[in-house]
Amino acid sequence: GENVEQHPSTLSVQEGDSAVIKCTYSDSASNYFPWYKQELGKRPQLIIDIRSNVGEKKDQRIAVTLNKTAKHFSLHITETQPEDSAVYFCAARGGSYIPTFGRGTSLIVHP
Amino acid sequence: GAGVSQSPSNKVTEKGKDVELRCDPISGHTALYWYRQRLGQGLEFLIYFQGNSAPDKSGLPSDRFSAERTGESVSTLTIQRTQQEDSAVYLCASSLEGTEQYFGPGTRLTVT
């Protein structure tokens, strides 16, 4: 089955800096890669996703890149703000429609 | 519109008791997922329902865990003879087939 590795487990940055979270996956059949943000005590919410037919997608301060050959994808947050502090999960999904999640990255943005 | 809802929001039970957790998906969503999230951990897949197809139960950790869904509506996750290691937040998510998942607020289960 699919295996998703996510790094780092914790990321601490100063407000205004950029943050990058990286994930690798094992199943070359995976074709959909969502990223979720989970604030403390809240439900996970989709913040951005990318499908395997594109290499990059941006939405304001958030971007995701995908390298199918290397089987890795990354989340980039620019100009970080304290409200970006949360746990971020990557996931990979193929034809089974059951996503496999990474273990999460705790992002802390210091004001 | 209404999102995914779950009940109860919190459940405290004694070891050995059975519990039933409920999930109301977004109307029209054919796919429904259950996950377990232990404190500070990631999302552990439990079971997946898609329309009237047989559910994918490959993530259920033991035969004490079972789930049902009637058509494309409510789902219930049942844990029999609860153990302390069952303590976690149980999250439900729904989606249209092949699209993004929408999560419910979760049920926090504490087994004493």
mmCIF file with all atom_site columns, C-alpha atoms in Angstrom:
data_model
loop_
_atom_site.group_PDB
_atom_site.id
_atom_site.type_symbol
_atom_site.label_atom_id
_atom_site.label_alt_id
_atom_site.label_comp_id
_atom_site.label_asym_id
_atom_site.label_entity_id
_atom_site.label_seq_id
_atom_site.pdbx_PDB_ins_code
_atom_site.Cartn_x
_atom_site.Cartn_y
_atom_site.Cartn_z
_atom_site.occupancy
_atom_site.B_iso_or_equiv
_atom_site.pdbx_formal_charge
_atom_site.auth_seq_id
_atom_site.auth_comp_id
_atom_site.auth_asym_id
_atom_site.auth_atom_id
_atom_site.pdbx_PDB_model_num
ATOM 1   C CA . GLY A 1 1   ? 0.000   0.000  0.000   1.00 0.00 ? 1   GLY A CA 1
ATOM 2   C CA . GLU A 1 2   ? 0.870   3.679  -0.044  1.00 0.00 ? 2   GLU A CA 1
ATOM 3   C CA . ASN A 1 3   ? 3.365   5.108  2.440   1.00 0.00 ? 3   ASN A CA 1
ATOM 4   C CA . VAL A 1 4   ? 3.651   8.856  3.044   1.00 0.00 ? 4   VAL A CA 1
ATOM 5   C CA . GLU A 1 5   ? 6.580   10.368 4.918   1.00 0.00 ? 5   GLU A CA 1
ATOM 6   C CA . GLN A 1 6   ? 6.349   13.975 6.139   1.00 0.00 ? 6   GLN A CA 1
ATOM 7   C CA . HIS A 1 7   ? 9.138   16.242 7.387   1.00 0.00 ? 7   HIS A CA 1
ATOM 8   C CA . PRO A 1 8   ? 9.838   18.041 9.586   1.00 0.00 ? 8   PRO A CA 1
ATOM 9   C CA . SER A 1 9   ? 7.642   17.004 12.500  1.00 0.00 ? 9   SER A CA 1
ATOM 10  C CA . THR A 1 10  ? 8.042   20.458 14.044  1.00 0.00 ? 10  THR A CA 1
ATOM 11  C CA . LEU A 1 11  ? 8.878   23.742 12.339  1.00 0.00 ? 11  LEU A CA 1
ATOM 12  C CA . SER A 1 12  ? 9.452   27.000 14.163  1.00 0.00 ? 12  SER A CA 1
ATOM 13  C CA . VAL A 1 13  ? 9.743   30.270 12.208  1.00 0.00 ? 13  VAL A CA 1
ATOM 14  C CA . GLN A 1 14  ? 9.610   33.994 12.811  1.00 0.00 ? 14  GLN A CA 1
ATOM 15  C CA . GLU A 1 15  ? 6.650   35.972 11.547  1.00 0.00 ? 15  GLU A CA 1
ATOM 16  C CA . GLY A 1 16  ? 7.295   37.014 7.960   1.00 0.00 ? 16  GLY A CA 1
ATOM 17  C CA . ASP A 1 17  ? 9.623   34.117 7.178   1.00 0.00 ? 17  ASP A CA 1
ATOM 18  C CA . SER A 1 18  ? 8.766   31.338 4.745   1.00 0.00 ? 18  SER A CA 1
ATOM 19  C CA . ALA A 1 19  ? 7.931   27.786 5.800   1.00 0.00 ? 19  ALA A CA 1
ATOM 20  C CA . VAL A 1 20  ? 8.390   24.628 3.748   1.00 0.00 ? 20  VAL A CA 1
ATOM 21  C CA . ILE A 1 21  ? 6.986   21.186 4.589   1.00 0.00 ? 21  ILE A CA 1
ATOM 22  C CA . LYS A 1 22  ? 7.983   18.180 2.500   1.00 0.00 ? 22  LYS A CA 1
ATOM 23  C CA . CYS A 1 23  ? 6.309   14.848 1.841   1.00 0.00 ? 23  CYS A CA 1
ATOM 24  C CA . THR A 1 24  ? 7.327   11.764 -0.089  1.00 0.00 ? 24  THR A CA 1
ATOM 25  C CA . TYR A 1 25  ? 5.067   8.967  -1.267  1.00 0.00 ? 25  TYR A CA 1
ATOM 26  C CA . SER A 1 26  ? 5.715   5.449  -2.462  1.00 0.00 ? 26  SER A CA 1
ATOM 27  C CA . ASP A 1 27  ? 2.877   4.527  -4.851  1.00 0.00 ? 27  ASP A CA 1
ATOM 28  C CA . SER A 1 28  ? 3.444   5.851  -8.363  1.00 0.00 ? 28  SER A CA 1
ATOM 29  C CA . ALA A 1 29  ? -0.292  5.408  -9.024  1.00 0.00 ? 29  ALA A CA 1
ATOM 30  C CA . SER A 1 30  ? -1.151  8.198  -6.561  1.00 0.00 ? 30  SER A CA 1
ATOM 31  C CA . ASN A 1 31  ? -2.578  11.146 -8.462  1.00 0.00 ? 31  ASN A CA 1
ATOM 32  C CA . TYR A 1 32  ? -4.131  13.511 -5.906  1.00 0.00 ? 32  TYR A CA 1
ATOM 33  C CA . PHE A 1 33  ? -2.246  15.307 -3.129  1.00 0.00 ? 33  PHE A CA 1
ATOM 34  C CA . PRO A 1 34  ? -4.204  17.434 -0.626  1.00 0.00 ? 34  PRO A CA 1
ATOM 35  C CA . TRP A 1 35  ? -2.855  19.455 2.276   1.00 0.00 ? 35  TRP A CA 1
ATOM 36  C CA . TYR A 1 36  ? -4.880  19.962 5.448   1.00 0.00 ? 36  TYR A CA 1
ATOM 37  C CA . LYS A 1 37  ? -4.494  22.477 8.276   1.00 0.00 ? 37  LYS A CA 1
ATOM 38  C CA . GLN A 1 38  ? -5.648  21.469 11.742  1.00 0.00 ? 38  GLN A CA 1
ATOM 39  C CA . GLU A 1 39  ? -5.771  24.112 14.442  1.00 0.00 ? 39  GLU A CA 1
ATOM 40  C CA . LEU A 1 40  ? -5.704  22.983 18.049  1.00 0.00 ? 40  LEU A CA 1
ATOM 41  C CA . GLY A 1 41  ? -8.924  21.193 18.940  1.00 0.00 ? 41  GLY A CA 1
ATOM 42  C CA . LYS A 1 42  ? -10.426 21.773 15.511  1.00 0.00 ? 42  LYS A CA 1
ATOM 43  C CA . ARG A 1 43  ? -11.182 19.592 12.500  1.00 0.00 ? 43  ARG A CA 1
ATOM 44  C CA . PRO A 1 44  ? -8.711  19.278 9.589   1.00 0.00 ? 44  PRO A CA 1
ATOM 45  C CA . GLN A 1 45  ? -9.522  21.669 6.745   1.00 0.00 ? 45  GLN A CA 1
ATOM 46  C CA . LEU A 1 46  ? -8.295  21.501 3.184   1.00 0.00 ? 46  LEU A CA 1
ATOM 47  C CA . ILE A 1 47  ? -6.047  24.447 2.326   1.00 0.00 ? 47  ILE A CA 1
ATOM 48  C CA . ILE A 1 48  ? -4.725  23.447 -1.087  1.00 0.00 ? 48  ILE A CA 1
ATOM 49  C CA . ASP A 1 49  ? -4.489  20.388 -3.294  1.00 0.00 ? 49  ASP A CA 1
ATOM 50  C CA . ILE A 1 50  ? -2.720  19.369 -6.483  1.00 0.00 ? 50  ILE A CA 1
ATOM 51  C CA . ARG A 1 51  ? -3.345  16.690 -9.060  1.00 0.00 ? 51  ARG A CA 1
ATOM 52  C CA . SER A 1 52  ? -0.633  14.775 -10.860 1.00 0.00 ? 52  SER A CA 1
ATOM 53  C CA . ASN A 1 53  ? -1.130  16.546 -14.182 1.00 0.00 ? 53  ASN A CA 1
ATOM 54  C CA . VAL A 1 54  ? 0.374   19.803 -12.852 1.00 0.00 ? 54  VAL A CA 1
ATOM 55  C CA . GLY A 1 55  ? 3.651   20.616 -11.173 1.00 0.00 ? 55  GLY A CA 1
ATOM 56  C CA . GLU A 1 56  ? 2.736   23.658 -9.109  1.00 0.00 ? 56  GLU A CA 1
ATOM 57  C CA . LYS A 1 57  ? -0.324  25.420 -7.741  1.00 0.00 ? 57  LYS A CA 1
ATOM 58  C CA . LYS A 1 58  ? -0.571  28.702 -5.852  1.00 0.00 ? 58  LYS A CA 1
ATOM 59  C CA . ASP A 1 59  ? -3.229  30.341 -3.728  1.00 0.00 ? 59  ASP A CA 1
ATOM 60  C CA . GLN A 1 60  ? -2.147  33.682 -2.278  1.00 0.00 ? 60  GLN A CA 1
ATOM 61  C CA . ARG A 1 61  ? 0.588   32.932 0.293   1.00 0.00 ? 61  ARG A CA 1
ATOM 62  C CA . ILE A 1 62  ? 0.345   29.171 -0.124  1.00 0.00 ? 62  ILE A CA 1
ATOM 63  C CA . ALA A 1 63  ? 1.843   27.045 -2.887  1.00 0.00 ? 63  ALA A CA 1
ATOM 64  C CA . VAL A 1 64  ? 2.300   23.350 -3.490  1.00 0.00 ? 64  VAL A CA 1
ATOM 65  C CA . THR A 1 65  ? 4.848   21.749 -5.807  1.00 0.00 ? 65  THR A CA 1
ATOM 66  C CA . LEU A 1 66  ? 4.839   18.183 -7.079  1.00 0.00 ? 66  LEU A CA 1
ATOM 67  C CA . ASN A 1 67  ? 7.707   16.141 -8.519  1.00 0.00 ? 67  ASN A CA 1
ATOM 68  C CA . LYS A 1 68  ? 6.202   12.918 -9.860  1.00 0.00 ? 68  LYS A CA 1
ATOM 69  C CA . THR A 1 69  ? 9.531   11.471 -10.897 1.00 0.00 ? 69  THR A CA 1
ATOM 70  C CA . ALA A 1 70  ? 10.981  11.793 -7.421  1.00 0.00 ? 70  ALA A CA 1
ATOM 71  C CA . LYS A 1 71  ? 7.591   11.100 -5.798  1.00 0.00 ? 71  LYS A CA 1
ATOM 72  C CA . HIS A 1 72  ? 7.672   14.090 -3.512  1.00 0.00 ? 72  HIS A CA 1
ATOM 73  C CA . PHE A 1 73  ? 5.544   17.174 -2.970  1.00 0.00 ? 73  PHE A CA 1
ATOM 74  C CA . SER A 1 74  ? 5.963   20.235 -0.793  1.00 0.00 ? 74  SER A CA 1
ATOM 75  C CA . LEU A 1 75  ? 3.891   22.955 0.843   1.00 0.00 ? 75  LEU A CA 1
ATOM 76  C CA . HIS A 1 76  ? 5.294   26.477 0.801   1.00 0.00 ? 76  HIS A CA 1
ATOM 77  C CA . ILE A 1 77  ? 3.903   29.255 2.992   1.00 0.00 ? 77  ILE A CA 1
ATOM 78  C CA . THR A 1 78  ? 5.329   32.727 2.439   1.00 0.00 ? 78  THR A CA 1
ATOM 79  C CA . GLU A 1 79  ? 5.119   35.754 4.751   1.00 0.00 ? 79  GLU A CA 1
ATOM 80  C CA . THR A 1 80  ? 4.011   33.575 7.651   1.00 0.00 ? 80  THR A CA 1
ATOM 81  C CA . GLN A 1 81  ? 1.657   35.008 10.258  1.00 0.00 ? 81  GLN A CA 1
ATOM 82  C CA . PRO A 1 82  ? 0.887   33.839 13.812  1.00 0.00 ? 82  PRO A CA 1
ATOM 83  C CA . GLU A 1 83  ? -2.499  32.551 12.628  1.00 0.00 ? 83  GLU A CA 1
ATOM 84  C CA . ASP A 1 84  ? -0.667  30.110 10.351  1.00 0.00 ? 84  ASP A CA 1
ATOM 85  C CA . SER A 1 85  ? 0.365   28.239 13.510  1.00 0.00 ? 85  SER A CA 1
ATOM 86  C CA . ALA A 1 86  ? -1.257  24.791 13.321  1.00 0.00 ? 86  ALA A CA 1
ATOM 87  C CA . VAL A 1 87  ? -0.564  21.173 12.424  1.00 0.00 ? 87  VAL A CA 1
ATOM 88  C CA . TYR A 1 88  ? -0.325  20.557 8.673   1.00 0.00 ? 88  TYR A CA 1
ATOM 89  C CA . PHE A 1 89  ? -0.972  17.152 7.112   1.00 0.00 ? 89  PHE A CA 1
ATOM 90  C CA . CYS A 1 90  ? -0.110  16.024 3.620   1.00 0.00 ? 90  CYS A CA 1
ATOM 91  C CA . ALA A 1 91  ? -1.864  13.103 1.940   1.00 0.00 ? 91  ALA A CA 1
ATOM 92  C CA . ALA A 1 92  ? -1.583  11.032 -1.222  1.00 0.00 ? 92  ALA A CA 1
ATOM 93  C CA . ARG A 1 93  ? -4.445  9.262  -2.941  1.00 0.00 ? 93  ARG A CA 1
ATOM 94  C CA . GLY A 1 94  ? -4.737  6.970  -5.942  1.00 0.00 ? 94  GLY A CA 1
ATOM 95  C CA . GLY A 1 95  ? -7.479  4.973  -7.534  1.00 0.00 ? 95  GLY A CA 1
ATOM 96  C CA . SER A 1 96  ? -8.772  3.515  -4.282  1.00 0.00 ? 96  SER A CA 1
ATOM 97  C CA . TYR A 1 97  ? -10.032 6.955  -3.159  1.00 0.00 ? 97  TYR A CA 1
ATOM 98  C CA . ILE A 1 98  ? -8.624  6.296  0.317   1.00 0.00 ? 98  ILE A CA 1
ATOM 99  C CA . PRO A 1 99  ? -5.948  8.900  1.083   1.00 0.00 ? 99  PRO A CA 1
ATOM 100 C CA . THR A 1 100 ? -2.867  8.030  3.105   1.00 0.00 ? 100 THR A CA 1
ATOM 101 C CA . PHE A 1 101 ? -1.870  10.819 5.466   1.00 0.00 ? 101 PHE A CA 1
ATOM 102 C CA . GLY A 1 102 ? 1.532   11.933 6.661   1.00 0.00 ? 102 GLY A CA 1
ATOM 103 C CA . ARG A 1 103 ? 2.168   12.146 10.397  1.00 0.00 ? 103 ARG A CA 1
ATOM 104 C CA . GLY A 1 104 ? 1.810   15.915 10.451  1.00 0.00 ? 104 GLY A CA 1
ATOM 105 C CA . THR A 1 105 ? 4.019   18.963 10.936  1.00 0.00 ? 105 THR A CA 1
ATOM 106 C CA . SER A 1 106 ? 3.487   21.312 13.843  1.00 0.00 ? 106 SER A CA 1
ATOM 107 C CA . LEU A 1 107 ? 4.177   24.829 12.534  1.00 0.00 ? 107 LEU A CA 1
ATOM 108 C CA . ILE A 1 108 ? 4.835   27.523 15.107  1.00 0.00 ? 108 ILE A CA 1
ATOM 109 C CA . VAL A 1 109 ? 5.040   31.127 13.920  1.00 0.00 ? 109 VAL A CA 1
ATOM 110 C CA . HIS A 1 110 ? 6.574   33.448 16.495  1.00 0.00 ? 110 HIS A CA 1
ATOM 111 C CA . PRO A 1 111 ? 5.392   37.079 16.429  1.00 0.00 ? 111 PRO A CA 1
ATOM 112 C CA . GLY B 2 1   ? -24.920 24.672 3.728   1.00 0.00 ? 1   GLY B CA 1
ATOM 113 C CA . ALA B 2 2   ? -24.599 22.246 6.619   1.00 0.00 ? 2   ALA B CA 1
ATOM 114 C CA . GLY B 2 3   ? -21.273 20.548 7.016   1.00 0.00 ? 3   GLY B CA 1
ATOM 115 C CA . VAL B 2 4   ? -20.413 17.138 8.412   1.00 0.00 ? 4   VAL B CA 1
ATOM 116 C CA . SER B 2 5   ? -21.708 16.698 11.943  1.00 0.00 ? 5   SER B CA 1
ATOM 117 C CA . GLN B 2 6   ? -20.787 14.150 14.578  1.00 0.00 ? 6   GLN B CA 1
ATOM 118 C CA . SER B 2 7   ? -22.274 13.165 17.910  1.00 0.00 ? 7   SER B CA 1
ATOM 119 C CA . PRO B 2 8   ? -21.577 13.073 20.699  1.00 0.00 ? 8   PRO B CA 1
ATOM 120 C CA . SER B 2 9   ? -18.786 15.647 20.774  1.00 0.00 ? 9   SER B CA 1
ATOM 121 C CA . ASN B 2 10  ? -17.357 14.022 23.887  1.00 0.00 ? 10  ASN B CA 1
ATOM 122 C CA . LYS B 2 11  ? -17.851 10.557 25.353  1.00 0.00 ? 11  LYS B CA 1
ATOM 123 C CA . VAL B 2 12  ? -16.414 9.184  28.565  1.00 0.00 ? 12  VAL B CA 1
ATOM 124 C CA . THR B 2 13  ? -16.949 5.489  29.121  1.00 0.00 ? 13  THR B CA 1
ATOM 125 C CA . GLU B 2 14  ? -15.705 2.761  31.394  1.00 0.00 ? 14  GLU B CA 1
ATOM 126 C CA . LYS B 2 15  ? -13.395 0.071  30.143  1.00 0.00 ? 15  LYS B CA 1
ATOM 127 C CA . GLY B 2 16  ? -15.384 -2.868 28.822  1.00 0.00 ? 16  GLY B CA 1
ATOM 128 C CA . LYS B 2 17  ? -18.459 -0.872 27.804  1.00 0.00 ? 17  LYS B CA 1
ATOM 129 C CA . ASP B 2 18  ? -19.683 -0.539 24.214  1.00 0.00 ? 18  ASP B CA 1
ATOM 130 C CA . VAL B 2 19  ? -19.915 2.881  22.528  1.00 0.00 ? 19  VAL B CA 1
ATOM 131 C CA . GLU B 2 20  ? -21.624 4.106  19.390  1.00 0.00 ? 20  GLU B CA 1
ATOM 132 C CA . LEU B 2 21  ? -20.473 7.179  17.502  1.00 0.00 ? 21  LEU B CA 1
ATOM 133 C CA . ARG B 2 22  ? -22.568 8.890  14.854  1.00 0.00 ? 22  ARG B CA 1
ATOM 134 C CA . CYS B 2 23  ? -21.683 10.777 11.698  1.00 0.00 ? 23  CYS B CA 1
ATOM 135 C CA . ASP B 2 24  ? -24.035 12.822 9.502   1.00 0.00 ? 24  ASP B CA 1
ATOM 136 C CA . PRO B 2 25  ? -22.329 13.499 6.161   1.00 0.00 ? 25  PRO B CA 1
ATOM 137 C CA . ILE B 2 26  ? -22.973 16.388 3.820   1.00 0.00 ? 26  ILE B CA 1
ATOM 138 C CA . SER B 2 27  ? -26.155 15.694 1.877   1.00 0.00 ? 27  SER B CA 1
ATOM 139 C CA . GLY B 2 28  ? -25.376 14.102 -1.478  1.00 0.00 ? 28  GLY B CA 1
ATOM 140 C CA . HIS B 2 29  ? -21.896 12.962 -0.558  1.00 0.00 ? 29  HIS B CA 1
ATOM 141 C CA . THR B 2 30  ? -21.541 9.354  -1.623  1.00 0.00 ? 30  THR B CA 1
ATOM 142 C CA . ALA B 2 31  ? -18.247 8.665  0.144   1.00 0.00 ? 31  ALA B CA 1
ATOM 143 C CA . LEU B 2 32  ? -17.807 8.508  3.916   1.00 0.00 ? 32  LEU B CA 1
ATOM 144 C CA . TYR B 2 33  ? -14.618 7.839  5.884   1.00 0.00 ? 33  TYR B CA 1
ATOM 145 C CA . TRP B 2 34  ? -13.846 7.164  9.544   1.00 0.00 ? 34  TRP B CA 1
ATOM 146 C CA . TYR B 2 35  ? -10.450 8.007  11.036  1.00 0.00 ? 35  TYR B CA 1
ATOM 147 C CA . ARG B 2 36  ? -8.892  7.729  14.476  1.00 0.00 ? 36  ARG B CA 1
ATOM 148 C CA . GLN B 2 37  ? -6.550  10.434 15.748  1.00 0.00 ? 37  GLN B CA 1
ATOM 149 C CA . ARG B 2 38  ? -4.644  9.769  18.938  1.00 0.00 ? 38  ARG B CA 1
ATOM 150 C CA . LEU B 2 39  ? -3.312  12.749 20.859  1.00 0.00 ? 39  LEU B CA 1
ATOM 151 C CA . GLY B 2 40  ? -0.575  14.480 18.891  1.00 0.00 ? 40  GLY B CA 1
ATOM 152 C CA . GLN B 2 41  ? -0.695  11.885 16.131  1.00 0.00 ? 41  GLN B CA 1
ATOM 153 C CA . GLY B 2 42  ? -1.787  11.699 12.508  1.00 0.00 ? 42  GLY B CA 1
ATOM 154 C CA . LEU B 2 43  ? -4.975  10.400 10.946  1.00 0.00 ? 43  LEU B CA 1
ATOM 155 C CA . GLU B 2 44  ? -5.375  6.630  11.068  1.00 0.00 ? 44  GLU B CA 1
ATOM 156 C CA . PHE B 2 45  ? -7.796  5.305  8.432   1.00 0.00 ? 45  PHE B CA 1
ATOM 157 C CA . LEU B 2 46  ? -10.484 2.963  9.774   1.00 0.00 ? 46  LEU B CA 1
ATOM 158 C CA . ILE B 2 47  ? -13.197 2.353  7.171   1.00 0.00 ? 47  ILE B CA 1
ATOM 159 C CA . TYR B 2 48  ? -14.519 3.744  3.859   1.00 0.00 ? 48  TYR B CA 1
ATOM 160 C CA . PHE B 2 49  ? -18.043 3.643  2.447   1.00 0.00 ? 49  PHE B CA 1
ATOM 161 C CA . GLN B 2 50  ? -18.814 4.481  -1.186  1.00 0.00 ? 50  GLN B CA 1
ATOM 162 C CA . GLY B 2 51  ? -22.445 4.481  -2.212  1.00 0.00 ? 51  GLY B CA 1
ATOM 163 C CA . ASN B 2 52  ? -23.939 1.005  -2.061  1.00 0.00 ? 52  ASN B CA 1
ATOM 164 C CA . SER B 2 53  ? -20.621 -0.788 -2.593  1.00 0.00 ? 53  SER B CA 1
ATOM 165 C CA . ALA B 2 54  ? -19.164 -3.078 0.054   1.00 0.00 ? 54  ALA B CA 1
ATOM 166 C CA . PRO B 2 55  ? -17.196 -0.961 2.556   1.00 0.00 ? 55  PRO B CA 1
ATOM 167 C CA . ASP B 2 56  ? -13.408 -1.057 2.718   1.00 0.00 ? 56  ASP B CA 1
ATOM 168 C CA . LYS B 2 57  ? -12.776 -2.224 6.276   1.00 0.00 ? 57  LYS B CA 1
ATOM 169 C CA . SER B 2 58  ? -9.030  -2.676 5.886   1.00 0.00 ? 58  SER B CA 1
ATOM 170 C CA . GLY B 2 59  ? -8.183  -0.088 8.553   1.00 0.00 ? 59  GLY B CA 1
ATOM 171 C CA . LEU B 2 60  ? -10.271 -1.470 11.408  1.00 0.00 ? 60  LEU B CA 1
ATOM 172 C CA . PRO B 2 61  ? -7.772  -2.375 14.160  1.00 0.00 ? 61  PRO B CA 1
ATOM 173 C CA . SER B 2 62  ? -9.699  -5.300 15.651  1.00 0.00 ? 62  SER B CA 1
ATOM 174 C CA . ASP B 2 63  ? -13.008 -7.143 15.498  1.00 0.00 ? 63  ASP B CA 1
ATOM 175 C CA . ARG B 2 64  ? -14.236 -4.951 18.360  1.00 0.00 ? 64  ARG B CA 1
ATOM 176 C CA . PHE B 2 65  ? -14.650 -2.177 15.798  1.00 0.00 ? 65  PHE B CA 1
ATOM 177 C CA . SER B 2 66  ? -17.508 -2.118 13.292  1.00 0.00 ? 66  SER B CA 1
ATOM 178 C CA . ALA B 2 67  ? -19.364 0.477  11.273  1.00 0.00 ? 67  ALA B CA 1
ATOM 179 C CA . GLU B 2 68  ? -22.560 0.726  9.332   1.00 0.00 ? 68  GLU B CA 1
ATOM 180 C CA . ARG B 2 69  ? -24.001 3.141  6.838   1.00 0.00 ? 69  ARG B CA 1
ATOM 181 C CA . THR B 2 70  ? -27.487 3.119  5.433   1.00 0.00 ? 70  THR B CA 1
ATOM 182 C CA . GLY B 2 71  ? -27.399 4.152  1.795   1.00 0.00 ? 71  GLY B CA 1
ATOM 183 C CA . GLU B 2 72  ? -25.743 7.550  1.502   1.00 0.00 ? 72  GLU B CA 1
ATOM 184 C CA . SER B 2 73  ? -26.819 8.874  4.881   1.00 0.00 ? 73  SER B CA 1
ATOM 185 C CA . VAL B 2 74  ? -25.856 8.509  8.510   1.00 0.00 ? 74  VAL B CA 1
ATOM 186 C CA . SER B 2 75  ? -23.054 6.230  9.627   1.00 0.00 ? 75  SER B CA 1
ATOM 187 C CA . THR B 2 76  ? -22.383 4.746  13.046  1.00 0.00 ? 76  THR B CA 1
ATOM 188 C CA . LEU B 2 77  ? -19.065 3.477  14.350  1.00 0.00 ? 77  LEU B CA 1
ATOM 189 C CA . THR B 2 78  ? -19.385 0.946  17.159  1.00 0.00 ? 78  THR B CA 1
ATOM 190 C CA . ILE B 2 79  ? -16.592 -0.049 19.509  1.00 0.00 ? 79  ILE B CA 1
ATOM 191 C CA . GLN B 2 80  ? -17.338 -3.055 21.676  1.00 0.00 ? 80  GLN B CA 1
ATOM 192 C CA . ARG B 2 81  ? -15.657 -3.842 24.987  1.00 0.00 ? 81  ARG B CA 1
ATOM 193 C CA . THR B 2 82  ? -13.720 -0.579 24.949  1.00 0.00 ? 82  THR B CA 1
ATOM 194 C CA . GLN B 2 83  ? -10.093 -0.533 26.056  1.00 0.00 ? 83  GLN B CA 1
ATOM 195 C CA . GLN B 2 84  ? -7.985  2.380  27.281  1.00 0.00 ? 84  GLN B CA 1
ATOM 196 C CA . GLU B 2 85  ? -6.001  2.364  24.046  1.00 0.00 ? 85  GLU B CA 1
ATOM 197 C CA . ASP B 2 86  ? -9.246  3.205  22.204  1.00 0.00 ? 86  ASP B CA 1
ATOM 198 C CA . SER B 2 87  ? -9.102  6.703  23.731  1.00 0.00 ? 87  SER B CA 1
ATOM 199 C CA . ALA B 2 88  ? -8.751  9.124  20.815  1.00 0.00 ? 88  ALA B CA 1
ATOM 200 C CA . VAL B 2 89  ? -10.654 11.574 18.653  1.00 0.00 ? 89  VAL B CA 1
ATOM 201 C CA . TYR B 2 90  ? -12.736 9.792  16.035  1.00 0.00 ? 90  TYR B CA 1
ATOM 202 C CA . LEU B 2 91  ? -13.137 11.856 12.884  1.00 0.00 ? 91  LEU B CA 1
ATOM 203 C CA . CYS B 2 92  ? -15.625 11.340 10.108  1.00 0.00 ? 92  CYS B CA 1
ATOM 204 C CA . ALA B 2 93  ? -15.252 12.824 6.623   1.00 0.00 ? 93  ALA B CA 1
ATOM 205 C CA . SER B 2 94  ? -17.455 12.821 3.546   1.00 0.00 ? 94  SER B CA 1
ATOM 206 C CA . SER B 2 95  ? -16.924 13.634 -0.106  1.00 0.00 ? 95  SER B CA 1
ATOM 207 C CA . LEU B 2 96  ? -18.270 13.223 -3.570  1.00 0.00 ? 96  LEU B CA 1
ATOM 208 C CA . GLU B 2 97  ? -16.409 10.337 -5.201  1.00 0.00 ? 97  GLU B CA 1
ATOM 209 C CA . GLY B 2 98  ? -12.871 11.371 -6.045  1.00 0.00 ? 98  GLY B CA 1
ATOM 210 C CA . THR B 2 99  ? -13.083 14.896 -4.651  1.00 0.00 ? 99  THR B CA 1
ATOM 211 C CA . GLU B 2 100 ? -11.892 16.650 -1.509  1.00 0.00 ? 100 GLU B CA 1
ATOM 212 C CA . GLN B 2 101 ? -12.878 15.407 1.906   1.00 0.00 ? 101 GLN B CA 1
ATOM 213 C CA . TYR B 2 102 ? -14.811 17.498 4.410   1.00 0.00 ? 102 TYR B CA 1
ATOM 214 C CA . PHE B 2 103 ? -14.216 16.572 8.015   1.00 0.00 ? 103 PHE B CA 1
ATOM 215 C CA . GLY B 2 104 ? -16.597 16.640 10.938  1.00 0.00 ? 104 GLY B CA 1
ATOM 216 C CA . PRO B 2 105 ? -15.651 18.110 14.330  1.00 0.00 ? 105 PRO B CA 1
ATOM 217 C CA . GLY B 2 106 ? -14.867 14.693 15.770  1.00 0.00 ? 106 GLY B CA 1
ATOM 218 C CA . THR B 2 107 ? -15.906 12.738 18.853  1.00 0.00 ? 107 THR B CA 1
ATOM 219 C CA . ARG B 2 108 ? -13.418 12.733 21.696  1.00 0.00 ? 108 ARG B CA 1
ATOM 220 C CA . LEU B 2 109 ? -13.588 9.300  23.334  1.00 0.00 ? 109 LEU B CA 1
ATOM 221 C CA . THR B 2 110 ? -12.079 8.746  26.764  1.00 0.00 ? 110 THR B CA 1
ATOM 222 C CA . VAL B 2 111 ? -12.007 5.248  28.193  1.00 0.00 ? 111 VAL B CA 1
ATOM 223 C CA . THR B 2 112 ? -11.415 5.177  31.945  1.00 0.00 ? 112 THR B CA 1
#
